[in-house]
Tab-separated table of N, CA and C in Angstrom:
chain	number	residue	atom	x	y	z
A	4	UNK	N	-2.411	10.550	35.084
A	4	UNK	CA	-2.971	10.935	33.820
A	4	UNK	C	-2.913	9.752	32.859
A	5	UNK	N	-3.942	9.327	32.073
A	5	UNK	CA	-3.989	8.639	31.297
A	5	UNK	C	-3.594	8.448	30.560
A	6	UNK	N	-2.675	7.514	29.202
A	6	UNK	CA	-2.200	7.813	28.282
A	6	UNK	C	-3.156	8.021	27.456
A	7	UNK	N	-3.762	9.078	26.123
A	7	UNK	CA	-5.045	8.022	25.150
A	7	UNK	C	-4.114	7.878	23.485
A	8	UNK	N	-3.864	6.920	23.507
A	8	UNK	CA	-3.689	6.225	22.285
A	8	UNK	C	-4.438	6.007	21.298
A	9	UNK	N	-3.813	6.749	20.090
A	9	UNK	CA	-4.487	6.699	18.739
A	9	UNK	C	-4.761	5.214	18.576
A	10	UNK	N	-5.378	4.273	18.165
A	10	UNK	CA	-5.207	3.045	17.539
A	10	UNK	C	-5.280	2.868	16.144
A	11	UNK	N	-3.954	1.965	15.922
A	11	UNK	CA	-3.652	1.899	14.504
A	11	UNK	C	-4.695	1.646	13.324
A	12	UNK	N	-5.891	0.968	13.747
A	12	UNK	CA	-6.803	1.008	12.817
A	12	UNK	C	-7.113	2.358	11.935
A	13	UNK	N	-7.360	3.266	13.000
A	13	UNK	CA	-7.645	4.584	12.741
A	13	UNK	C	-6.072	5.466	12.064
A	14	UNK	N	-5.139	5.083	12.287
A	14	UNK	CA	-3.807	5.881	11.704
A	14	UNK	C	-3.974	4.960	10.053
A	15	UNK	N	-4.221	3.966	10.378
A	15	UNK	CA	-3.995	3.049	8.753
A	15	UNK	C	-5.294	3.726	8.090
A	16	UNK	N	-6.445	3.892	8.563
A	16	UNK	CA	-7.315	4.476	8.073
A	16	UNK	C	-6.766	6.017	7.033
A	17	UNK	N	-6.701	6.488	8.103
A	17	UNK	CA	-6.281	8.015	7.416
A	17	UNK	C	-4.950	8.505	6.140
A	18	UNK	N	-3.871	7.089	6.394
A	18	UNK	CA	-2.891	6.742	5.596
A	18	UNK	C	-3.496	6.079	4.556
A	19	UNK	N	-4.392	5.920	4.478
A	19	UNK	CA	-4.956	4.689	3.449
A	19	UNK	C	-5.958	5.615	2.727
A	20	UNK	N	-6.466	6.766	3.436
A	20	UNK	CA	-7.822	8.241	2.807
A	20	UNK	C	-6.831	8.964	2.217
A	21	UNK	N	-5.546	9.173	2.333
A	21	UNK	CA	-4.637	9.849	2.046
A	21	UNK	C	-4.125	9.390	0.455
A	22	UNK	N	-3.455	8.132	0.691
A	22	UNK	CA	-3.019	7.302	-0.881
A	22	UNK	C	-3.984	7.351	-1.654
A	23	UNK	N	-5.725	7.018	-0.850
A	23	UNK	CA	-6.906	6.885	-2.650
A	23	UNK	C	-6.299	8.224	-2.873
A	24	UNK	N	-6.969	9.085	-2.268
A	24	UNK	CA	-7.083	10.761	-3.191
A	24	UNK	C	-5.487	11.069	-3.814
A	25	UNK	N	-4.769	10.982	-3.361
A	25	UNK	CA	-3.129	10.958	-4.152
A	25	UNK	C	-3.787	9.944	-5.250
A	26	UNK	N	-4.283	9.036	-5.288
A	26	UNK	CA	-3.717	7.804	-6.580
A	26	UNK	C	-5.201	8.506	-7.260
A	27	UNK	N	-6.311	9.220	-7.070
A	27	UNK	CA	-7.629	9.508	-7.653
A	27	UNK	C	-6.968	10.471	-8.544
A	28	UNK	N	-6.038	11.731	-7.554
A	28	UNK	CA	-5.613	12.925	-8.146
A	28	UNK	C	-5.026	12.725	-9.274
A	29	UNK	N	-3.914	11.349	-9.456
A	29	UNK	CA	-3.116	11.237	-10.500
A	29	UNK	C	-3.518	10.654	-11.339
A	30	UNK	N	-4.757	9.859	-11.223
A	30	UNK	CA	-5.485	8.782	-12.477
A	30	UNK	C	-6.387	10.534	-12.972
A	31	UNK	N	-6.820	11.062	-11.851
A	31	UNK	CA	-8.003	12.068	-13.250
A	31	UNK	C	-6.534	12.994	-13.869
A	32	UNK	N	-5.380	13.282	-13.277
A	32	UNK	CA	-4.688	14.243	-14.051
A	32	UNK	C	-3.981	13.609	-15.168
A	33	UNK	N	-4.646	12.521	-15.667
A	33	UNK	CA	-3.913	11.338	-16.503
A	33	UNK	C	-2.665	11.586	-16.717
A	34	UNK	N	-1.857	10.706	-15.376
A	34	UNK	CA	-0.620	10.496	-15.050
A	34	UNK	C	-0.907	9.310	-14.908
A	35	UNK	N	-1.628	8.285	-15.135
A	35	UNK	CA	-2.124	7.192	-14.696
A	35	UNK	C	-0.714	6.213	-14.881
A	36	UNK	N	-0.288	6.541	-16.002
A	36	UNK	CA	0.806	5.720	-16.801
A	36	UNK	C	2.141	6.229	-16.398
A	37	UNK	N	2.926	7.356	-15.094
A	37	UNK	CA	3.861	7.984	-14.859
A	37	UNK	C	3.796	6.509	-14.171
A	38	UNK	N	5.182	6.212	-13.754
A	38	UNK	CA	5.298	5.500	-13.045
A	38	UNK	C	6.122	6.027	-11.313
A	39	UNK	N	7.129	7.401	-12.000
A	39	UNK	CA	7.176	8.158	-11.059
A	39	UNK	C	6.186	8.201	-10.057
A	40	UNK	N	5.461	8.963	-9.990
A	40	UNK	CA	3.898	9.465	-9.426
A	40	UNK	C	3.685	7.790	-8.225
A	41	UNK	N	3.627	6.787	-8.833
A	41	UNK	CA	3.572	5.800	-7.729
A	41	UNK	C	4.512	5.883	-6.987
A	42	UNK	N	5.755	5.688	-7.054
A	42	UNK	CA	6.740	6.041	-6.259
A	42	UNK	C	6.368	6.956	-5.459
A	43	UNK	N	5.840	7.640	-5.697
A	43	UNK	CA	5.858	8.767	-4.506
A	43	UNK	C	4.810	8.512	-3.437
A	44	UNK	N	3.724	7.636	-3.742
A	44	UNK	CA	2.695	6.938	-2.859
A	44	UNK	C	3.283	5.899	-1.665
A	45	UNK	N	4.237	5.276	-2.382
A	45	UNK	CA	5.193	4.701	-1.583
A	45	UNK	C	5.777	5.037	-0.533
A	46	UNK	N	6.554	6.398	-0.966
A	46	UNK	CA	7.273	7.162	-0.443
A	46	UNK	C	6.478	7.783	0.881
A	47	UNK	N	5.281	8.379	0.413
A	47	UNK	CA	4.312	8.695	1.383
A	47	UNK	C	3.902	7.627	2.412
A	48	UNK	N	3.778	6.418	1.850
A	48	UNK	CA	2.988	5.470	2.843
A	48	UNK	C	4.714	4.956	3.492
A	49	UNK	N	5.524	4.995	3.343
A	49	UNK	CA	6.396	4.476	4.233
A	49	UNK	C	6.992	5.543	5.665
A	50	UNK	N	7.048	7.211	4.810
A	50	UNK	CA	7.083	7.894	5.876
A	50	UNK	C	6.069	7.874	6.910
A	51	UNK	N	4.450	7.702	6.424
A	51	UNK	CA	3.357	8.159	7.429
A	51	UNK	C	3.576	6.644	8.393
A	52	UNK	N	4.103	5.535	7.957
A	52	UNK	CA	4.082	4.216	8.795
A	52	UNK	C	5.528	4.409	9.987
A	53	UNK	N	6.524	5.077	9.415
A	53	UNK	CA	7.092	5.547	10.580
A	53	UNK	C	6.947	6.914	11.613
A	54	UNK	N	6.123	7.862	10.917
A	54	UNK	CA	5.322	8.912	11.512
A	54	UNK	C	4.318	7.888	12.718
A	55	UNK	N	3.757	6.818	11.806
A	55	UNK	CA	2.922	6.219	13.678
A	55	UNK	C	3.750	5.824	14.274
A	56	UNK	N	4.879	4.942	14.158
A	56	UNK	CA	5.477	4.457	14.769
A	56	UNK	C	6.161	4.971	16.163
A	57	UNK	N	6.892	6.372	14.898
A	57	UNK	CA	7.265	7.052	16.518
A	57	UNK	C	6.308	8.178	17.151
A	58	UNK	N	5.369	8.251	16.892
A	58	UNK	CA	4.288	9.009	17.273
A	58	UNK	C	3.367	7.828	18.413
A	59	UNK	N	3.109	6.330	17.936
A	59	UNK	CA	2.654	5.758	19.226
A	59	UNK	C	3.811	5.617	20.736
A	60	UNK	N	5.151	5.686	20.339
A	60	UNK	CA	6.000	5.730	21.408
A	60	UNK	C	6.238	7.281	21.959
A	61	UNK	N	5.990	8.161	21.319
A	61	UNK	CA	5.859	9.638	22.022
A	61	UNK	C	4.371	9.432	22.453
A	62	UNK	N	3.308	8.734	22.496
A	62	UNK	CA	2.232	8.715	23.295
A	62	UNK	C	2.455	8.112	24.351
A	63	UNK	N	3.271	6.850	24.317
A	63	UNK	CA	3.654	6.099	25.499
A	63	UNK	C	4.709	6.603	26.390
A	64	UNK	N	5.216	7.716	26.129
A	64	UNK	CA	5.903	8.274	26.843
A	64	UNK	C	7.312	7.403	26.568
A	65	UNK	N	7.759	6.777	25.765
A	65	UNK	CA	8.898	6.294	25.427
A	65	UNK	C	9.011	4.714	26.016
A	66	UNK	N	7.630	4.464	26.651
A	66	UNK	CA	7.619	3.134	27.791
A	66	UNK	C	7.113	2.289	26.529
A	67	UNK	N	8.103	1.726	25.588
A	67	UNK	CA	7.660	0.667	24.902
A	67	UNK	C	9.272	0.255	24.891
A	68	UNK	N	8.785	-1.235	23.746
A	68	UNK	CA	10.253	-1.704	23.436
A	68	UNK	C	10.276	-1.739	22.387
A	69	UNK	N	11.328	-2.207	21.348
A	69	UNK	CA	11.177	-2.081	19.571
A	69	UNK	C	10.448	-2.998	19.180
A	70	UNK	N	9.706	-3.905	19.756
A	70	UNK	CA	9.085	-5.395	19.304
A	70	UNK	C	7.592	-4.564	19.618
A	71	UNK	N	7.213	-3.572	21.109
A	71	UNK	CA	6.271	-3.073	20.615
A	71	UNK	C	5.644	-1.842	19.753
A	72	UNK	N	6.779	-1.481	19.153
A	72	UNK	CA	6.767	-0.250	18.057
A	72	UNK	C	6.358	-0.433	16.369
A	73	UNK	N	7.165	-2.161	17.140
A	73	UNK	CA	6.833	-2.623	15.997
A	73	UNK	C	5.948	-3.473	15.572
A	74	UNK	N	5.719	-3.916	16.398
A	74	UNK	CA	3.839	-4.037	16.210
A	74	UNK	C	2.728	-3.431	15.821
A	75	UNK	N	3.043	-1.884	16.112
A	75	UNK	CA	1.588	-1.622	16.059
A	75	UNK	C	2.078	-0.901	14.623
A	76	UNK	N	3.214	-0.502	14.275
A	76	UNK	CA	3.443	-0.008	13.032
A	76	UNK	C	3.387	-1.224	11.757
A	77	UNK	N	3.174	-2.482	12.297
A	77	UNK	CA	2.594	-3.259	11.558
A	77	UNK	C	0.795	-3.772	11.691
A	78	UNK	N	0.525	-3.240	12.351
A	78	UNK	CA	-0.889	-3.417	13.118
A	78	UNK	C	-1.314	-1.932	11.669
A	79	UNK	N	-0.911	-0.811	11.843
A	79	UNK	CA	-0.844	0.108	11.139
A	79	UNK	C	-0.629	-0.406	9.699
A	80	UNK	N	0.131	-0.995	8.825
A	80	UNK	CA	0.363	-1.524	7.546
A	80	UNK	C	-0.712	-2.759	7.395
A	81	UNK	N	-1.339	-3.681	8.259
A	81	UNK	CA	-2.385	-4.218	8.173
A	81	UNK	C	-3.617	-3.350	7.664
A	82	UNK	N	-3.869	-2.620	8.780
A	82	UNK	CA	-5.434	-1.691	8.003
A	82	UNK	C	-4.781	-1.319	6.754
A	83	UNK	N	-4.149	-0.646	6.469
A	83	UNK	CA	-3.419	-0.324	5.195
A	83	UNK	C	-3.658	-1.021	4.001
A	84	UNK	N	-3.071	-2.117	4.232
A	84	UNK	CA	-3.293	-3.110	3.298
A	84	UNK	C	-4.523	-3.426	2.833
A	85	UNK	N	-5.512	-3.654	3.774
A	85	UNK	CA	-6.903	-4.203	4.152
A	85	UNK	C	-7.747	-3.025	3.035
A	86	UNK	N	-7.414	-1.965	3.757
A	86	UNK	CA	-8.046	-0.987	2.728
A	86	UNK	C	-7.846	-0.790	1.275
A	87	UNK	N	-6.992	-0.839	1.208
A	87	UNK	CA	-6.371	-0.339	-0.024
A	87	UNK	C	-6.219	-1.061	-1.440
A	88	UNK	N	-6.558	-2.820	-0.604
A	88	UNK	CA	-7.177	-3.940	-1.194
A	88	UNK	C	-8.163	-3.831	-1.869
A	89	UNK	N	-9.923	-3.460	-0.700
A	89	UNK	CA	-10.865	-3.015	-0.984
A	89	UNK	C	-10.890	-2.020	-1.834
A	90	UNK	N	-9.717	-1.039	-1.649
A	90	UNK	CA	-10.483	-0.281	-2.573
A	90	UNK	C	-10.314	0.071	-3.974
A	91	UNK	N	-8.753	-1.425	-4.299
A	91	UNK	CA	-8.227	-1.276	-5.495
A	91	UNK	C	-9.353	-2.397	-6.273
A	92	UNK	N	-9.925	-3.334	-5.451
A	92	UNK	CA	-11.126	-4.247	-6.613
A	92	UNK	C	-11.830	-2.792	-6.623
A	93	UNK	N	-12.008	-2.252	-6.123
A	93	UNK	CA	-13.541	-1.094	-6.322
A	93	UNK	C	-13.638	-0.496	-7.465
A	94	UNK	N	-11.892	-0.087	-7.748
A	94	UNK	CA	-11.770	1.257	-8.515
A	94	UNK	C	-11.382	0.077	-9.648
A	95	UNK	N	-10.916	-0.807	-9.626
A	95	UNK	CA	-10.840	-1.714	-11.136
A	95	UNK	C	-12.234	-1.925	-11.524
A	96	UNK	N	-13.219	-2.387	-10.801
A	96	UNK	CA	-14.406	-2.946	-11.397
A	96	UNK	C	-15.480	-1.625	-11.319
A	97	UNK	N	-14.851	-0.427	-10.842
A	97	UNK	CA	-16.574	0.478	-10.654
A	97	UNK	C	-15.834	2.043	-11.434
A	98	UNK	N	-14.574	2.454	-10.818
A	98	UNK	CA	-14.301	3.601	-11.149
A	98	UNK	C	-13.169	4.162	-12.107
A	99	UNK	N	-12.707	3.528	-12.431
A	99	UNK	CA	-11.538	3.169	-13.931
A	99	UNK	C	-11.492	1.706	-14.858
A	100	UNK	N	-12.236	1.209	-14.496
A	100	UNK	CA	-11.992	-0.302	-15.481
A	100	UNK	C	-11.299	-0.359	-16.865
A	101	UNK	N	-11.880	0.561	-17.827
A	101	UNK	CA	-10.608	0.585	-18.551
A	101	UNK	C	-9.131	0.889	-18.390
A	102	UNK	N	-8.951	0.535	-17.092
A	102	UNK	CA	-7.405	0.812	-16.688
A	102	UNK	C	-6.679	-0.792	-17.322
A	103	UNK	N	-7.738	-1.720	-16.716
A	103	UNK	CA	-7.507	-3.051	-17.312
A	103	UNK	C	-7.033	-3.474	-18.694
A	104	UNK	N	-7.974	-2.794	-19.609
A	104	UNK	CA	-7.932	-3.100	-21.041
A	104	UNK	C	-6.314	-2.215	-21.077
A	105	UNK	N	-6.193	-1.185	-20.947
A	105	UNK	CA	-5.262	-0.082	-21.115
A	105	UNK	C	-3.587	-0.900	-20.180
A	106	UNK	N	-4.052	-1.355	-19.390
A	106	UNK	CA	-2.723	-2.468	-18.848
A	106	UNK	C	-2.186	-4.359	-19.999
A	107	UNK	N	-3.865	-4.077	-20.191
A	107	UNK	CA	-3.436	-5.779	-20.912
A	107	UNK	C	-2.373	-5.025	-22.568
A	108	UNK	N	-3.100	-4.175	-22.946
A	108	UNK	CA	-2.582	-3.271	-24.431
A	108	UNK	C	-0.692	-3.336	-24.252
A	109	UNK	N	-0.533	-2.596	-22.734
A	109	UNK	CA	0.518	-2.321	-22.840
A	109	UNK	C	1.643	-3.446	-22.564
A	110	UNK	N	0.769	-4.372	-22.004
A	110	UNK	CA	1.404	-5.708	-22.082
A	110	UNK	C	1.726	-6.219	-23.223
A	111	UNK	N	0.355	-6.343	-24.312
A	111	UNK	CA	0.832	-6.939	-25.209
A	111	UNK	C	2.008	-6.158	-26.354
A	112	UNK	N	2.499	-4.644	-26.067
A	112	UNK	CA	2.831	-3.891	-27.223
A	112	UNK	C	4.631	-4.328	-26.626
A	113	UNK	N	4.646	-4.405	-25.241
A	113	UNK	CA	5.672	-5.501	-24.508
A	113	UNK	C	6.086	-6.534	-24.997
A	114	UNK	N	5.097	-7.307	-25.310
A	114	UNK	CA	5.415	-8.731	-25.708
A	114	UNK	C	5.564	-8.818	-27.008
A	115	UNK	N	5.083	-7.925	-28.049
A	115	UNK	CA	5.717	-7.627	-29.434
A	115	UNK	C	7.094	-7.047	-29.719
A	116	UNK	N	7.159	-6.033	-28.870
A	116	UNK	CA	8.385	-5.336	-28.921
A	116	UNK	C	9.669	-6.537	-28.535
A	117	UNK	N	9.117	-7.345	-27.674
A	117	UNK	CA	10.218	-8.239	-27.692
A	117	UNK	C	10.443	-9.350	-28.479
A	118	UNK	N	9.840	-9.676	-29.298
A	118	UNK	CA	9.681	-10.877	-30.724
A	118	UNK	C	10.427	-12.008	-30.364
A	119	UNK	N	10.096	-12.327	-29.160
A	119	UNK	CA	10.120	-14.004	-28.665
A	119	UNK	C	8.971	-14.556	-28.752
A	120	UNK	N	7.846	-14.060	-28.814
A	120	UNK	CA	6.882	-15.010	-28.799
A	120	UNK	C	6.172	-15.035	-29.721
A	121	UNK	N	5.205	-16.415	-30.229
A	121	UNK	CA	4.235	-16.108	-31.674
A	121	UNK	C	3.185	-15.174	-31.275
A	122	UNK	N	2.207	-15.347	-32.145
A	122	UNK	CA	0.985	-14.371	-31.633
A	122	UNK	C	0.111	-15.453	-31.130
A	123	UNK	N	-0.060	-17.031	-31.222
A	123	UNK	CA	-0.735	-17.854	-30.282
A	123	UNK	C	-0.206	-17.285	-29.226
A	124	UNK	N	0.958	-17.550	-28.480
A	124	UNK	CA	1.459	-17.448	-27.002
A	124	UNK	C	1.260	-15.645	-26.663
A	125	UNK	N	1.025	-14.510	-27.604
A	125	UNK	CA	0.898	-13.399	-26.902
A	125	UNK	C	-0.271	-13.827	-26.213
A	126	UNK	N	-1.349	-14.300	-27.482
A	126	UNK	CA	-2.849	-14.283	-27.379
A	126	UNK	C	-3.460	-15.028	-26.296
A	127	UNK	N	-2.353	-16.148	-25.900
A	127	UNK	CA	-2.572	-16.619	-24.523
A	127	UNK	C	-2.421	-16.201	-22.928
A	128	UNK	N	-1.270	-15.445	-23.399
A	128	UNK	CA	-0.975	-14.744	-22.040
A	128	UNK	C	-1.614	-13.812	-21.984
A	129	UNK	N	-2.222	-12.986	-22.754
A	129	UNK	CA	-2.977	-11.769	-22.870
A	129	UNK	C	-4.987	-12.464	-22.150
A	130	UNK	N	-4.843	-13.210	-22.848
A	130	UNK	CA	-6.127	-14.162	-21.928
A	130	UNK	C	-5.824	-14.618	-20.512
A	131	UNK	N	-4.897	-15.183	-20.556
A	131	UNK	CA	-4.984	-15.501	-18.578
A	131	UNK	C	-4.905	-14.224	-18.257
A	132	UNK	N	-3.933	-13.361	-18.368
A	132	UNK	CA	-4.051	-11.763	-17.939
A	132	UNK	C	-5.183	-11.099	-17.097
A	133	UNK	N	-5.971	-11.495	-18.903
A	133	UNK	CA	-7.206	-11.073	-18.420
A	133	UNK	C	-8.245	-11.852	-17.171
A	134	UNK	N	-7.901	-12.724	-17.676
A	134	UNK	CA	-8.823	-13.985	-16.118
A	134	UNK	C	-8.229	-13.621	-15.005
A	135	UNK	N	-7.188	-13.199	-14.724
A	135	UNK	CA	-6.274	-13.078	-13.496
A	135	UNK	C	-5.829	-11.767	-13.061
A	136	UNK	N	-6.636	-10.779	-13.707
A	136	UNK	CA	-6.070	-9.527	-13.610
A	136	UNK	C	-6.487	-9.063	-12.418
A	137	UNK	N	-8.113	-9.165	-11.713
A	137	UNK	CA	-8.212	-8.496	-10.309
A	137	UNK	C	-7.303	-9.595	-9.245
A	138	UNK	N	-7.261	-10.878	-9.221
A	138	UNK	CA	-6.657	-11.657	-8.440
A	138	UNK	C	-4.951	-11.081	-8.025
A	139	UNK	N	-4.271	-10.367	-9.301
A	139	UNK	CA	-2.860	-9.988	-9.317
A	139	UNK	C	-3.088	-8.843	-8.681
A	140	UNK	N	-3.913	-8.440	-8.984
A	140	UNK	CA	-3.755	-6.408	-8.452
A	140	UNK	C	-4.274	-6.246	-7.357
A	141	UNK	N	-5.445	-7.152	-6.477
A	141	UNK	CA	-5.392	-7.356	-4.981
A	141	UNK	C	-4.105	-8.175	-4.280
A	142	UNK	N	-4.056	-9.333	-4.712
A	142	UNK	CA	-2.413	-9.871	-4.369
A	142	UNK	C	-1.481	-8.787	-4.367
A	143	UNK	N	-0.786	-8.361	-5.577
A	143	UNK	CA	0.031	-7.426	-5.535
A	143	UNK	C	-0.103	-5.978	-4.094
A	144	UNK	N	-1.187	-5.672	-4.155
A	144	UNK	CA	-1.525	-4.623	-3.050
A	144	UNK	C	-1.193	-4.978	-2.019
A	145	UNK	N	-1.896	-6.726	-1.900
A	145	UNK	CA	-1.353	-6.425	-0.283
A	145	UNK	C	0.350	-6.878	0.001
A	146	UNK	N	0.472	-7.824	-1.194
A	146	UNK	CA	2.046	-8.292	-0.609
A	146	UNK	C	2.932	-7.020	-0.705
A	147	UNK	N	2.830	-5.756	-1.672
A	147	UNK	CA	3.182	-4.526	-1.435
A	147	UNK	C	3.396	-4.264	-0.752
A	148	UNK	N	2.098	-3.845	-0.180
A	148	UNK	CA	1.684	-3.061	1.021
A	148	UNK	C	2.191	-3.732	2.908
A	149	UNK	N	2.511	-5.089	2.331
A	149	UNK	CA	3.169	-5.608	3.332
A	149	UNK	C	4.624	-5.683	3.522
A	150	UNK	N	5.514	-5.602	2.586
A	150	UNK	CA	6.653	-5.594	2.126
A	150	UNK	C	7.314	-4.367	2.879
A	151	UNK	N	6.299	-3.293	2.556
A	151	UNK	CA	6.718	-1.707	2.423
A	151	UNK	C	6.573	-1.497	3.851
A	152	UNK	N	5.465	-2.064	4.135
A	152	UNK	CA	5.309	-2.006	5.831
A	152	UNK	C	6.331	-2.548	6.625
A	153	UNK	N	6.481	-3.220	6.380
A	153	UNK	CA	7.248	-3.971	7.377
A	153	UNK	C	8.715	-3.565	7.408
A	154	UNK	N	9.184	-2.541	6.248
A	154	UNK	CA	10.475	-2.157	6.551
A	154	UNK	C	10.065	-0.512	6.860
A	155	UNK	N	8.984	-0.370	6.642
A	155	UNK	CA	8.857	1.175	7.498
A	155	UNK	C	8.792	0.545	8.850
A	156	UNK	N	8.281	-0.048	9.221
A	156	UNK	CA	7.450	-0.184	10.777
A	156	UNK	C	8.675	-0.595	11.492
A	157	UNK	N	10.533	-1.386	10.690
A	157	UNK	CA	11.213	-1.701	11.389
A	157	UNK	C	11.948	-0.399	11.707
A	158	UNK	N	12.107	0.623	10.006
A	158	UNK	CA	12.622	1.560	10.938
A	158	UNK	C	11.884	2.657	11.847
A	159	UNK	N	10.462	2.639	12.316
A	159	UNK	CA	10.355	3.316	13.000
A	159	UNK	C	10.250	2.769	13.785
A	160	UNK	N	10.426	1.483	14.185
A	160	UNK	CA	10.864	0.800	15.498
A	160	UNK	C	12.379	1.361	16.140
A	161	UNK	N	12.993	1.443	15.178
A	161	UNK	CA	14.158	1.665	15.200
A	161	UNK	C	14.841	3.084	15.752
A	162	UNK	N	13.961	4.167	15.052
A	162	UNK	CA	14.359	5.536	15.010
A	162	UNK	C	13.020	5.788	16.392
A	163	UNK	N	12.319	5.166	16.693
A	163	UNK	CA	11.203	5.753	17.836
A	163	UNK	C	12.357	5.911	19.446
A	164	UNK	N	11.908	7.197	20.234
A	164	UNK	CA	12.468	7.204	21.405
A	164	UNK	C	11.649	6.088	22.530
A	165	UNK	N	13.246	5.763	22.953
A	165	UNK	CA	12.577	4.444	23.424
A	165	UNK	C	13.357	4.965	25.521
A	166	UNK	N	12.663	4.488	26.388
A	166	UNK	CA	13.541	5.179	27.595
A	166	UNK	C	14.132	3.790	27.480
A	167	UNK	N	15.622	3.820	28.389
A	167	UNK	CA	16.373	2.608	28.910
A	167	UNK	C	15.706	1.799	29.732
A	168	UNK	N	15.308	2.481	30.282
A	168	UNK	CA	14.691	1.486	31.761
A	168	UNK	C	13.102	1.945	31.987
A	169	UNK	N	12.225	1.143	30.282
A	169	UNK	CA	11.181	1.777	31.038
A	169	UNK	C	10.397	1.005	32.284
A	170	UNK	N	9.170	2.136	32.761
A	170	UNK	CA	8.793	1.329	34.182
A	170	UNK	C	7.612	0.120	33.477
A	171	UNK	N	7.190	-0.240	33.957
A	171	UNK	CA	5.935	-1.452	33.554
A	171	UNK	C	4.433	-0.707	34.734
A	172	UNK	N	4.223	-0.100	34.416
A	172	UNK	CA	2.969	0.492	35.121
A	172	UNK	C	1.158	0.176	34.197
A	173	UNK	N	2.015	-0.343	33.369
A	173	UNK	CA	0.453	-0.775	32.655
A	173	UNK	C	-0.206	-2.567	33.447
C-alpha cells in the first residue's frame, strides 16, 4: 500500500487561508490595535506547524528521522511565510492602507510621549517610516514567520512518533 502524503505546500497553504481570515476577522472587528489578538495567530500558526509535523510522520508510518520531520515542517513554514508575505503587501496597499497612516500616528504619539527627541528628528523618522514601511512589514513577516517556524517545526520534530529502527523501503 502506498503511502499518499499531504505536501507541505498544500498544509502551509491552508495554515496560511486560516491566519488571513483570523487577521481579516480581527481588522473588520476593529481589534486591529489589540495586540493580544496577534498573539493568538501565532499561537495558531505554531500549533498547526507542529500538527504537520507530526501528522507527516503518522503518514510515514513513523519511518522518518527528526532531521526529516524537520524538514518538511520547515518546508511547511516556507509556504507560510511566502504567503503571508504576499498577502501582507496586498492588504497594506489594496485592503486596509490606512493601517499605515494609523501605525506611523501611533509611532509618532510614542515618540512624543517620550520627549527625547525634537520635532525635526520625530519628523524624520516619521518620513523614513513612511519610505520603509512596506519593506519592514514584508521583512518582518517573513523573518517572523521564520523564527516561529523553526521552533514549531523543532518541536514537532521532536514530539512526532518516530519507530527505533525504521526500515528504508523507499
Amino acid at each position: 500500500m502506498e503511502n499518499k502524503i499531504t505536501p507541505p505546500w498544500l498544509k502551509g497553504l491552508l495554515i496560511s487561508l486560516i491566519l488571513i481570515v483570523i487577521g481579516l476577522i480581527i481588522y473588520f472587528a476593529g481589534q486591529a490595535q489589540n495586540k493580544s489578538l496577534g498573539w493568538i495567530q501565532f499561537c495558531i500558526m505554531i500549533a498547526a506547524i507542529i500538527w504537520a509535523c507530526t501528522n507527516y510522520a503518522k503518514q510515514m508510518q513513523g519511518n522518518v528521522t527528526f532531521g526529516n520531520v524537520f524538514a518538511h515542517g520547515f518546508k511547511v513554514t516556507a509556504a507560510i511565510a511566502a504567503i503571508t508575505a504576499v498577502y501582507a503587501f496586498l492588504a497594506f496597499k489594496f485592503i486596509y492602507p490606512e493601517m499605515i497612516d494609523a501605525s506611523i500616528e501611533e509611532a509618532r504619539k510614542n515618540m512624543e510621549a517620550k520627549g527625547n527627541m525634537s520635532d525635526d528628528q520625530i519628523k524624520q523618522g516619521l518620513d523614513m517610516m513612511r519610505k520603509f514601511f512596506m519593506p519592514f512589514a514584508i521583512g518582518g513577516t517573513l523573518i517572523m514567520s521564520a523564527i516561529l517556524g523553526a521552533v514549531a517545526s523543532l518541536i514537532g520534530a521532536a514530539v512526532a512518533k518516530k519507530n527505533p529502527n525504521p526500515t528504508l523501503e523507499q
